[in-house]
mmCIF file of C-alpha atoms in Angstrom:
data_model
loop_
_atom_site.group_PDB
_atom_site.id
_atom_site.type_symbol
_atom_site.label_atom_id
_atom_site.label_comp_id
_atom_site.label_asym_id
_atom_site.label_seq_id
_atom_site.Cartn_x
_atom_site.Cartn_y
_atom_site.Cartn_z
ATOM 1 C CA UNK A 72 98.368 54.428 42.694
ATOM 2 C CA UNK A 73 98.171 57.204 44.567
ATOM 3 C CA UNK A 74 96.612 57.305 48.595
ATOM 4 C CA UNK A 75 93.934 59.544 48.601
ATOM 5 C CA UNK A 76 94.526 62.368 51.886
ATOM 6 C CA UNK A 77 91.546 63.883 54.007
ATOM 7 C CA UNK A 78 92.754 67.414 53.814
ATOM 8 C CA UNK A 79 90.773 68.851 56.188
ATOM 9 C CA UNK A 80 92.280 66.458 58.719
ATOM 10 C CA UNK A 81 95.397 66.993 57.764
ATOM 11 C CA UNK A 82 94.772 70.607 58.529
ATOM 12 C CA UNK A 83 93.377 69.633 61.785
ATOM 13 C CA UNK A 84 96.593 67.732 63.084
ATOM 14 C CA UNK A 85 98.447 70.134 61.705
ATOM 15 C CA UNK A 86 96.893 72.952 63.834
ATOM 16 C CA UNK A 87 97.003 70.422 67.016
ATOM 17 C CA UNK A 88 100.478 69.632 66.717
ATOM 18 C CA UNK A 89 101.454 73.620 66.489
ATOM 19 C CA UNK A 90 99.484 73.728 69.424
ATOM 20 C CA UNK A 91 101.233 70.974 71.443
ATOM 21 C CA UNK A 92 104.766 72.436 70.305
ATOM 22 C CA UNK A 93 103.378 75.684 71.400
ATOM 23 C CA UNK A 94 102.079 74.786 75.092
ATOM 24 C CA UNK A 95 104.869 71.978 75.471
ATOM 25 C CA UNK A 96 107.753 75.001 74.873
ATOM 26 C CA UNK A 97 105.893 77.223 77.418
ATOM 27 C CA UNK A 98 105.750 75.128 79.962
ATOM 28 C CA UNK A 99 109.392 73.535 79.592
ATOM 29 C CA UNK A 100 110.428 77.199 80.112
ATOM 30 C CA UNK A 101 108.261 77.600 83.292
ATOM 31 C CA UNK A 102 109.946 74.205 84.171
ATOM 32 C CA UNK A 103 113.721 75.841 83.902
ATOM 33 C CA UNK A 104 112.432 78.361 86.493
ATOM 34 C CA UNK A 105 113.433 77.067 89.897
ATOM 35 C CA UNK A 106 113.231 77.946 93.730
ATOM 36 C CA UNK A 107 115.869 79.174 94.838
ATOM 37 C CA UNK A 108 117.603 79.424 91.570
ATOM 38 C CA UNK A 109 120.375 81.177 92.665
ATOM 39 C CA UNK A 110 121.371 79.281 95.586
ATOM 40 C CA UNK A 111 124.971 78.122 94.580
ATOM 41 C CA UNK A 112 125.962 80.718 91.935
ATOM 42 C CA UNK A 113 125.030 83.392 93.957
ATOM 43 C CA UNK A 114 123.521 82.996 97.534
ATOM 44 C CA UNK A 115 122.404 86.023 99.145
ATOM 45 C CA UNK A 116 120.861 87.210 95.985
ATOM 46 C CA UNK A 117 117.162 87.187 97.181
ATOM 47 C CA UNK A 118 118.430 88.848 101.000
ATOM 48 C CA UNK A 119 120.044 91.412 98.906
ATOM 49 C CA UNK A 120 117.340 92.261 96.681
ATOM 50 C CA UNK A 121 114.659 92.095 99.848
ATOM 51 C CA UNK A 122 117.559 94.729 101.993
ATOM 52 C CA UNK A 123 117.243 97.219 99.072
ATOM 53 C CA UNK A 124 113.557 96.949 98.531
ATOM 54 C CA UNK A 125 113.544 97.775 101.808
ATOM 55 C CA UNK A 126 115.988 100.670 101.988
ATOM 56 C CA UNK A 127 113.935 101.893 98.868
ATOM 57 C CA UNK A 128 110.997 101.724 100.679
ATOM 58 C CA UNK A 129 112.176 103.466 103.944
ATOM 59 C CA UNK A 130 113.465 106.551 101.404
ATOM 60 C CA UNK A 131 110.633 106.863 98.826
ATOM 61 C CA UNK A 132 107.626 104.995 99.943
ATOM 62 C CA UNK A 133 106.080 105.224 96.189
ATOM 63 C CA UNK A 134 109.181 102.816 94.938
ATOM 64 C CA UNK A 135 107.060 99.488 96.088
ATOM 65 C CA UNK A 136 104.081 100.351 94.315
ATOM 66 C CA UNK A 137 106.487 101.139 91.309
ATOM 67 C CA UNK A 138 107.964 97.281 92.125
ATOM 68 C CA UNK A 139 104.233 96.100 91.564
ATOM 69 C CA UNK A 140 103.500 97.825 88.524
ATOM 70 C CA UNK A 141 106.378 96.944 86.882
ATOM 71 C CA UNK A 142 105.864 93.567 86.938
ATOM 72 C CA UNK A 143 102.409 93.778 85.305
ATOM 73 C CA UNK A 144 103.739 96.148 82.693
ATOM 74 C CA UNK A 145 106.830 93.370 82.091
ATOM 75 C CA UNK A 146 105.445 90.314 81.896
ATOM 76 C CA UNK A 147 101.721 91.251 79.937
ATOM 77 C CA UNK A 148 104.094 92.601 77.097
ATOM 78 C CA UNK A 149 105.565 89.327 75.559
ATOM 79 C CA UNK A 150 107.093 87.722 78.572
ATOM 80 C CA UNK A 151 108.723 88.312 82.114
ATOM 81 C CA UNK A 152 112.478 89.592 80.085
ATOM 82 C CA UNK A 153 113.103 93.377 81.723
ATOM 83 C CA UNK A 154 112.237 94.225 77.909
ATOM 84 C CA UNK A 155 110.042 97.165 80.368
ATOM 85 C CA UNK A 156 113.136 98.391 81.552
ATOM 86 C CA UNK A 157 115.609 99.006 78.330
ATOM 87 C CA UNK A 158 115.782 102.597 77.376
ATOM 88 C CA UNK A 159 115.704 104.098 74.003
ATOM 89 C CA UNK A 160 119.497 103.420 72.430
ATOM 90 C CA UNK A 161 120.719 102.164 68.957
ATOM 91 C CA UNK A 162 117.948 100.151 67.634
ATOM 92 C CA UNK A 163 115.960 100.118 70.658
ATOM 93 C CA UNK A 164 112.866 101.775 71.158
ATOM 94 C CA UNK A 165 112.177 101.627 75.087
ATOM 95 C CA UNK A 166 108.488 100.250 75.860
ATOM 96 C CA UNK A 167 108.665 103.426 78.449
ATOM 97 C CA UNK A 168 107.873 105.960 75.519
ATOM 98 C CA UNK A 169 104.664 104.170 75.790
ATOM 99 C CA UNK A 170 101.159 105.631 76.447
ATOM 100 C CA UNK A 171 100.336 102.867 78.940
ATOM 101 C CA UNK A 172 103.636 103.608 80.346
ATOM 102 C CA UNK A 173 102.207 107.501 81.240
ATOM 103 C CA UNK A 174 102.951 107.864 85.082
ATOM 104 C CA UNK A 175 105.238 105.055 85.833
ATOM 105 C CA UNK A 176 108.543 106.378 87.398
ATOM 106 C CA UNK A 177 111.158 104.804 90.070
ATOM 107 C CA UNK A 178 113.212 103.424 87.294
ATOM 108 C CA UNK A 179 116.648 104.579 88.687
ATOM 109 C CA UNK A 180 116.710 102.204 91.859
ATOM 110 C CA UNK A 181 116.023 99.402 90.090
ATOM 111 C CA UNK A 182 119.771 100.330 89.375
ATOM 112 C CA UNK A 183 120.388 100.862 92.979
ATOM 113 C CA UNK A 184 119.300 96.866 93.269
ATOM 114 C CA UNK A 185 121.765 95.939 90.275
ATOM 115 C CA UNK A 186 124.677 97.543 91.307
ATOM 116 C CA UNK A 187 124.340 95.999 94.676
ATOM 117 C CA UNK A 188 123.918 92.546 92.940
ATOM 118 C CA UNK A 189 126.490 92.997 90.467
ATOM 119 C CA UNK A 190 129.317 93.720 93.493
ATOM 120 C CA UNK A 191 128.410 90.689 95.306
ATOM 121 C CA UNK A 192 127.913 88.228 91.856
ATOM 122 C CA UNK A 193 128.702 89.798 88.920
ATOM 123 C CA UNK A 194 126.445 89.090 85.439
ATOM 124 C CA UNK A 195 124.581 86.392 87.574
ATOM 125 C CA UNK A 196 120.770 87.625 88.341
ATOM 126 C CA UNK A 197 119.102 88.993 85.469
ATOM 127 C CA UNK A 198 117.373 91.347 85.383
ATOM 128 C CA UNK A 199 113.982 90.240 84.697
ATOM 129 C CA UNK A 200 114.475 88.263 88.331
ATOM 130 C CA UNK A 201 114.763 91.407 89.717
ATOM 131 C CA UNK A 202 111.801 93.202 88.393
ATOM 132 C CA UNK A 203 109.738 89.915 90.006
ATOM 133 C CA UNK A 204 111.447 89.572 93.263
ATOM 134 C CA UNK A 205 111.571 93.409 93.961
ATOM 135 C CA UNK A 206 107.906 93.014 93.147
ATOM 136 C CA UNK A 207 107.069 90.402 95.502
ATOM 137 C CA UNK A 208 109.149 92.204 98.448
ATOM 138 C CA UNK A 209 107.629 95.237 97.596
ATOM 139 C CA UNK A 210 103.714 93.586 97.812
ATOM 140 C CA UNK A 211 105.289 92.671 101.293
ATOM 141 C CA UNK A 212 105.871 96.346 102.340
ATOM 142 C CA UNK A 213 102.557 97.272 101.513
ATOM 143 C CA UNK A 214 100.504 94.735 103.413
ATOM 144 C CA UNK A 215 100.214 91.961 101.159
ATOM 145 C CA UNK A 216 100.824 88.422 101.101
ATOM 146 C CA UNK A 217 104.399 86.728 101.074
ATOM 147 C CA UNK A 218 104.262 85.355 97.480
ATOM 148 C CA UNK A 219 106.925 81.714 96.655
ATOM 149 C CA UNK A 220 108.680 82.353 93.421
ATOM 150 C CA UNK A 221 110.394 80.656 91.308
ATOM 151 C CA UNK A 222 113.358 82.610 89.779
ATOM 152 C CA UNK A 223 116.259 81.727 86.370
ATOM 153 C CA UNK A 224 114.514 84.417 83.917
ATOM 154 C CA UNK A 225 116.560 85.492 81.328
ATOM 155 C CA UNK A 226 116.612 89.155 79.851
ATOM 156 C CA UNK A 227 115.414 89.877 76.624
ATOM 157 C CA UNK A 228 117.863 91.683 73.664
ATOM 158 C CA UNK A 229 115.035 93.744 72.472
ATOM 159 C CA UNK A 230 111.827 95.359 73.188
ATOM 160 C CA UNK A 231 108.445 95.493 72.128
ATOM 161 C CA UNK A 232 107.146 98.707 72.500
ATOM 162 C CA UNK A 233 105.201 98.593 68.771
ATOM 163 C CA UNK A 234 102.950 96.274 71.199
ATOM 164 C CA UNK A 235 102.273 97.137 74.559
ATOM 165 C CA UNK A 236 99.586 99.218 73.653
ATOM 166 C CA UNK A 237 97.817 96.385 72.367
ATOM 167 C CA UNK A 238 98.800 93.878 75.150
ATOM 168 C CA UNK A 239 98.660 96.190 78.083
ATOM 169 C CA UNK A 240 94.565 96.691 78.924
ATOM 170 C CA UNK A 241 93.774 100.524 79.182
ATOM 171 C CA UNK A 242 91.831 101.988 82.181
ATOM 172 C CA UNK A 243 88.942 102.405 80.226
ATOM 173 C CA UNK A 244 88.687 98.797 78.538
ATOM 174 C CA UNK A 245 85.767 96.277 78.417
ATOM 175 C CA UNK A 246 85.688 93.539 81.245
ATOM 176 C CA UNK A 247 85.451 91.419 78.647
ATOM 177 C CA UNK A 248 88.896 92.685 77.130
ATOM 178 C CA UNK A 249 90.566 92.836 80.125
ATOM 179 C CA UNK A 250 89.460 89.667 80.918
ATOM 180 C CA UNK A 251 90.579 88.071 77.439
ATOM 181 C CA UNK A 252 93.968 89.839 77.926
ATOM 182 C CA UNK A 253 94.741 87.706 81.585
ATOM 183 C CA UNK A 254 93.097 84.590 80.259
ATOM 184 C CA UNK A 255 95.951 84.956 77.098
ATOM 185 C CA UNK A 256 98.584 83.920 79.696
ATOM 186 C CA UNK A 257 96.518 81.848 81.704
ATOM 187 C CA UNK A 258 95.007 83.799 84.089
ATOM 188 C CA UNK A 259 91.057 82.690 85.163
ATOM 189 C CA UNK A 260 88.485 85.217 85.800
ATOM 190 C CA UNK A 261 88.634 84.539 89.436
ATOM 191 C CA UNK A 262 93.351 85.606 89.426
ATOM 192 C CA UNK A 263 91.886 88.589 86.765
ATOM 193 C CA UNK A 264 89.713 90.142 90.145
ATOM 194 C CA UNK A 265 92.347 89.390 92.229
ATOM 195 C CA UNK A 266 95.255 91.127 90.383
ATOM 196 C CA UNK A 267 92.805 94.301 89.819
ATOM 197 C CA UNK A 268 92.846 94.846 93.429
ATOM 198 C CA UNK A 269 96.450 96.009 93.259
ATOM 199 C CA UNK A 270 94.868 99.290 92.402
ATOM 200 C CA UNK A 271 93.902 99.343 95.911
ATOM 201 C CA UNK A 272 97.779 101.419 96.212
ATOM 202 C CA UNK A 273 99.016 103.887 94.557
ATOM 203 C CA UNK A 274 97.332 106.606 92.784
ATOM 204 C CA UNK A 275 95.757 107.549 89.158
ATOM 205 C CA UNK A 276 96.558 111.376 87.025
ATOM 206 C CA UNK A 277 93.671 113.392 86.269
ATOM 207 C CA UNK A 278 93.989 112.466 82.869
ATOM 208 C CA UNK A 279 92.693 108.809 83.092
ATOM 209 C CA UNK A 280 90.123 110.214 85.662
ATOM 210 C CA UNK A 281 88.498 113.087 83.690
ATOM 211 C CA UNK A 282 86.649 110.949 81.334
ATOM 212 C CA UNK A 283 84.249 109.772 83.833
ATOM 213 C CA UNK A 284 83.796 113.455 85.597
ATOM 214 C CA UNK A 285 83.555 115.537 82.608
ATOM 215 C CA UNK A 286 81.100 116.913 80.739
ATOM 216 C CA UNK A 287 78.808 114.540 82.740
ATOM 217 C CA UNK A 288 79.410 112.735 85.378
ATOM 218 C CA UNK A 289 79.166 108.555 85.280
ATOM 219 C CA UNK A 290 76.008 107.940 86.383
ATOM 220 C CA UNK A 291 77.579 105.045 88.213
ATOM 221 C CA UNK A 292 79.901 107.390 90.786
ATOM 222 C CA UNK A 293 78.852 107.721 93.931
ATOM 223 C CA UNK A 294 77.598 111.511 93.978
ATOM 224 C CA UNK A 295 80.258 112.674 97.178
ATOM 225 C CA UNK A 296 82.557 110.291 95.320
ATOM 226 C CA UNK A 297 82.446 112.370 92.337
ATOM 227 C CA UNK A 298 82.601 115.744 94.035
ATOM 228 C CA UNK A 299 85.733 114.291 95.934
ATOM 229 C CA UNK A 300 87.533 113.974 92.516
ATOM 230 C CA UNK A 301 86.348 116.893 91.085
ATOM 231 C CA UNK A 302 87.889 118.651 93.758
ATOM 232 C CA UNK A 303 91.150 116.660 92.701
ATOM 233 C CA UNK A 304 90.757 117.039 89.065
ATOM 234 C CA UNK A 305 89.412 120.330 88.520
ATOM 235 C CA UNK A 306 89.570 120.717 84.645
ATOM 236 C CA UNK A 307 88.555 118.614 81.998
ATOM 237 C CA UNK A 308 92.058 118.950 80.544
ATOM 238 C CA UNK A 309 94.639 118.186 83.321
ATOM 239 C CA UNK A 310 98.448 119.475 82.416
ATOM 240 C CA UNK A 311 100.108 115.604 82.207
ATOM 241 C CA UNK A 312 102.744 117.276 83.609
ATOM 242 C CA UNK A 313 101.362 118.278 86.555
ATOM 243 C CA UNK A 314 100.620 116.914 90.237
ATOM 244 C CA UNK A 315 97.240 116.060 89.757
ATOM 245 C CA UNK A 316 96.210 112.884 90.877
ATOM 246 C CA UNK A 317 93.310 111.318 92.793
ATOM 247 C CA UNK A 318 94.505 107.903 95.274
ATOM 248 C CA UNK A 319 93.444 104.824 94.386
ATOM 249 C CA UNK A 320 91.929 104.121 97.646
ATOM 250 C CA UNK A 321 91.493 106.908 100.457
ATOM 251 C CA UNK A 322 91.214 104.469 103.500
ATOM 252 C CA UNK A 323 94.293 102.711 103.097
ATOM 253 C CA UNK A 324 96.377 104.569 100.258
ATOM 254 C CA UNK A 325 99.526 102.235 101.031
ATOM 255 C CA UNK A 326 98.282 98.650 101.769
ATOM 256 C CA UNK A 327 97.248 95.695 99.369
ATOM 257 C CA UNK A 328 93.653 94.671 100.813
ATOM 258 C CA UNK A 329 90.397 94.389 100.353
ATOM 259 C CA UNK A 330 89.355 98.294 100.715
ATOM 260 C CA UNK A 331 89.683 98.172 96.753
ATOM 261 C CA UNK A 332 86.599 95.805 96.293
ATOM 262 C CA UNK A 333 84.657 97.453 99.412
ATOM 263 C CA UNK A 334 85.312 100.673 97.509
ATOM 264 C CA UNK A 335 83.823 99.142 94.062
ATOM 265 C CA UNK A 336 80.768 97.895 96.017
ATOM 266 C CA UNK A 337 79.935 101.455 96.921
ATOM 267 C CA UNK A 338 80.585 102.549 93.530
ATOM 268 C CA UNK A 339 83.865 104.450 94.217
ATOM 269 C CA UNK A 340 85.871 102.617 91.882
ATOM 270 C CA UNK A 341 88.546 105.311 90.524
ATOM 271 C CA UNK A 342 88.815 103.968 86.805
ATOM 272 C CA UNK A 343 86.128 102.615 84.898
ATOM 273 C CA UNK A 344 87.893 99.488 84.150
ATOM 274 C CA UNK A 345 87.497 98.699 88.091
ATOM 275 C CA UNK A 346 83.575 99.865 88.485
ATOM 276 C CA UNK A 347 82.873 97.727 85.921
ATOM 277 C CA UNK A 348 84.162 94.676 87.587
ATOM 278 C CA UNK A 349 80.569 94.745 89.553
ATOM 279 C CA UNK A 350 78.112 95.114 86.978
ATOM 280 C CA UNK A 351 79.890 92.170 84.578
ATOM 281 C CA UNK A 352 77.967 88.954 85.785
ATOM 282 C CA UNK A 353 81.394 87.087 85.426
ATOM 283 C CA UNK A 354 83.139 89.207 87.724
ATOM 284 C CA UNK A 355 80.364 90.532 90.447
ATOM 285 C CA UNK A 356 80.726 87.421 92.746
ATOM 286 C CA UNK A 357 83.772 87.687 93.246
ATOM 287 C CA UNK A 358 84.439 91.415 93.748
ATOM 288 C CA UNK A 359 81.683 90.615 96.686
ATOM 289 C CA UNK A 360 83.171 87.216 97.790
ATOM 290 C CA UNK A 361 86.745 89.600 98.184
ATOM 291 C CA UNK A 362 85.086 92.301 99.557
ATOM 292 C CA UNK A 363 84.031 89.786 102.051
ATOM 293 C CA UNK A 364 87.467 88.102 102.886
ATOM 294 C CA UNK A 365 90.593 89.483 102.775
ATOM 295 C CA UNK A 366 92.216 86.170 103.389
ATOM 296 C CA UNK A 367 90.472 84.727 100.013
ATOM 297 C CA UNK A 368 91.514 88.204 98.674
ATOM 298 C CA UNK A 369 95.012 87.852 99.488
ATOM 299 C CA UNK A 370 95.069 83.947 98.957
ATOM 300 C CA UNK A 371 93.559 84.629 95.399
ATOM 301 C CA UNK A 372 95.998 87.735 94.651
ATOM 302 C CA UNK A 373 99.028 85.679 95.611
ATOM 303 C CA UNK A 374 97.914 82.639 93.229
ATOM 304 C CA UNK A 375 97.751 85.118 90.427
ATOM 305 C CA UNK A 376 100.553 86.838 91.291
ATOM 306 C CA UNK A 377 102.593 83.733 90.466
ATOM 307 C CA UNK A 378 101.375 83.081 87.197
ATOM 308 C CA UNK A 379 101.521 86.575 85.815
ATOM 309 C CA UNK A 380 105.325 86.088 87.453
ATOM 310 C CA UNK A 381 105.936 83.006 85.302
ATOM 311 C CA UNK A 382 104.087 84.427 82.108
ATOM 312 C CA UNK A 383 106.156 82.775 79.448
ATOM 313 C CA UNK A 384 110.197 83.510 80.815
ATOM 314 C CA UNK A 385 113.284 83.166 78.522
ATOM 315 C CA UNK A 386 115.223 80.844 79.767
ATOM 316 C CA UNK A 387 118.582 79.545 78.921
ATOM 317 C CA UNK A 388 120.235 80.624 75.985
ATOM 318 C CA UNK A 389 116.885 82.729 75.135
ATOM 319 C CA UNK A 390 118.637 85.887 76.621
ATOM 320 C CA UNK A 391 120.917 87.141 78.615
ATOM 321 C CA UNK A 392 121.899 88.727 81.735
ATOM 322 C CA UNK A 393 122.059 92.230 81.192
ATOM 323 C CA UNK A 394 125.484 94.282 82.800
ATOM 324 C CA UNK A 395 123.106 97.148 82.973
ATOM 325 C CA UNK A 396 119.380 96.621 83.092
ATOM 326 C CA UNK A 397 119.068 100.010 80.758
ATOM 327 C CA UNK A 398 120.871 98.049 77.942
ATOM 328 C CA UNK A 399 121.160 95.180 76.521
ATOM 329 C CA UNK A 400 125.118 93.806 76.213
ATOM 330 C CA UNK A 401 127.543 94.727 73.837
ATOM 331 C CA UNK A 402 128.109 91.073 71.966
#
């Protein structure tokens, strides 16, 4: 005789044990990721990779906002795997030939921080280490907060660039969107505010400006605000090839702080996916609670900072370690 099944709970454990499987594997990988990963295979690796963040920095200033950037635009695409950093060769499209990718540059001297690598410990750091550490140095060189990580990343053998526009929030996206994105790799609302503040460097093209300036201006600009970028952005169709650009924050252009939220409060947000941090009730508090505090700001920033770091790393035999941070090995 047969047992009669509930199939609807069946379903249900079904659904909870892909869930388990799914959580238990992320975290096991976050697990593999260690301080000071590197200490016997290759010890100076973190002093070498803060000396040439540094020697960046000292020749092209820009190169440690670059350090920041690429971190978001590596790790909210899939996981932190370099998968950013592979070019277009053989079967591989490079997640650079992306819109959301419009503006990024610096990618050569994140080869001047592999080769250096590579002649003390060859194949040991990956390269997905190096677009985190060079991003927590380079936070470091622009005023921010001295951020632990954990490092043992492995690099990806593909890329994903069919997704990034869907992973990768745009600067004119919902709160609400933005906010889903973070909170997909465990990121809270309060981490999502904090991160958003590393606009606070840096600066935007015309292009992602002229939306908010042209034919009308958004009603919620500050009026001398608005005349300021129009001044910058002249035309309602910038060249994207040319040096147009408004900074991201005109009272301290090169330092991580809390000028960003100070800025939103007085409705001088550059992009509209920043303004709109203060009129989401989810969000307001704590643009004014950073606006407040730096401390909090950069306590809050660092916190996040991590996790986006950690955002679900191949480890192991997941990847490799890439020769050449452009390609991915010859087998």
């Amino acid at each position: 005789m047969a047992v009669p099944t509930n199939k609807s709970s069946t379903s249900h454990f079904t659904f909870y044990l892909f869930l388990l499987l799914s959580f238990s594997h992320f975290y096991s990988a976050k697990c593999d990721l260690d301080y000071n990963y590197y200490e016997h295979s290759c010890p100076n690796a973190e002093e070498i990779i803060k000396q040439q963040v540094i020697n960046l920095y000292n020749k092209h200033g820009n190169t440690a906002v670059s350090w920041v950037r690429n971190l978001f635009h590596d790790c909210l695409v899939k996981s932190c795997d370099a998968s950013l950093l592979l070019e277009t060769a053989g079967d591989i499209e490079s997640e650079q030939a992306s819109g959301r990718s419009f503006g990024m540059r610096n990618f050569k001297y994140v080869k001047t921080i592999k080769d250096a690598l590579e002649k003390e410990c060859p194949q040991t750091v990956s390269c997905a280490d190096i677009v985190a550490l060079s991003a927590r140095d380079g936070i470091v060189m622009l005023g921010g907060p001295r951020i632990e990580m954990r490092s043992g990343r492995k690099d990806s053998r593909g890329s994903y660039l069919a997704e990034v526009d869907s992973l990768i929030p745009n600067h004119n996206d919902s709160t609400s969107l933005v906010l889903d994105r973070f909170q997909s790799i465990g990121i809270d609302v309060e981490g999502t505010v904090a991160l958003l503040g590393a606009h606070s460097v840096g600066r935007v093209h015309c292009t992602n400006l002229v939306n908010r300036l042209y034919p009308t201006v958004d009603p919620t600009l500050d009026p001398d605000y608005a005349e300021y970028l129009k001044g910058r952005c002249p035309t309602p169709d910038p060249d994207p090839k040319s040096v147009e650009y408004a900074r991201n924050d005109r009272e301290t252009p090169m330092i991580i702080d809390n000028f960003y939220y100070k800025n939103l409060l007085s409705n001088k947000g550059l992009l509209l996916v920043d303004q709109q941090l203060t009129s989401d009730p989810m969000t307001a508090p704590y643009v004014e609670k950073m606006a407040a505090d730096n401390d909090y700001f950069h306590s809050q920033f660092a916190r996040a900072v991590q996790l986006l770091s950690e955002s679900n790393p191949l480890t192991g035999d997941q990847g490799e370690v890439r020769k050449d941070c452009r390609y991915v090995n010859n087998e």
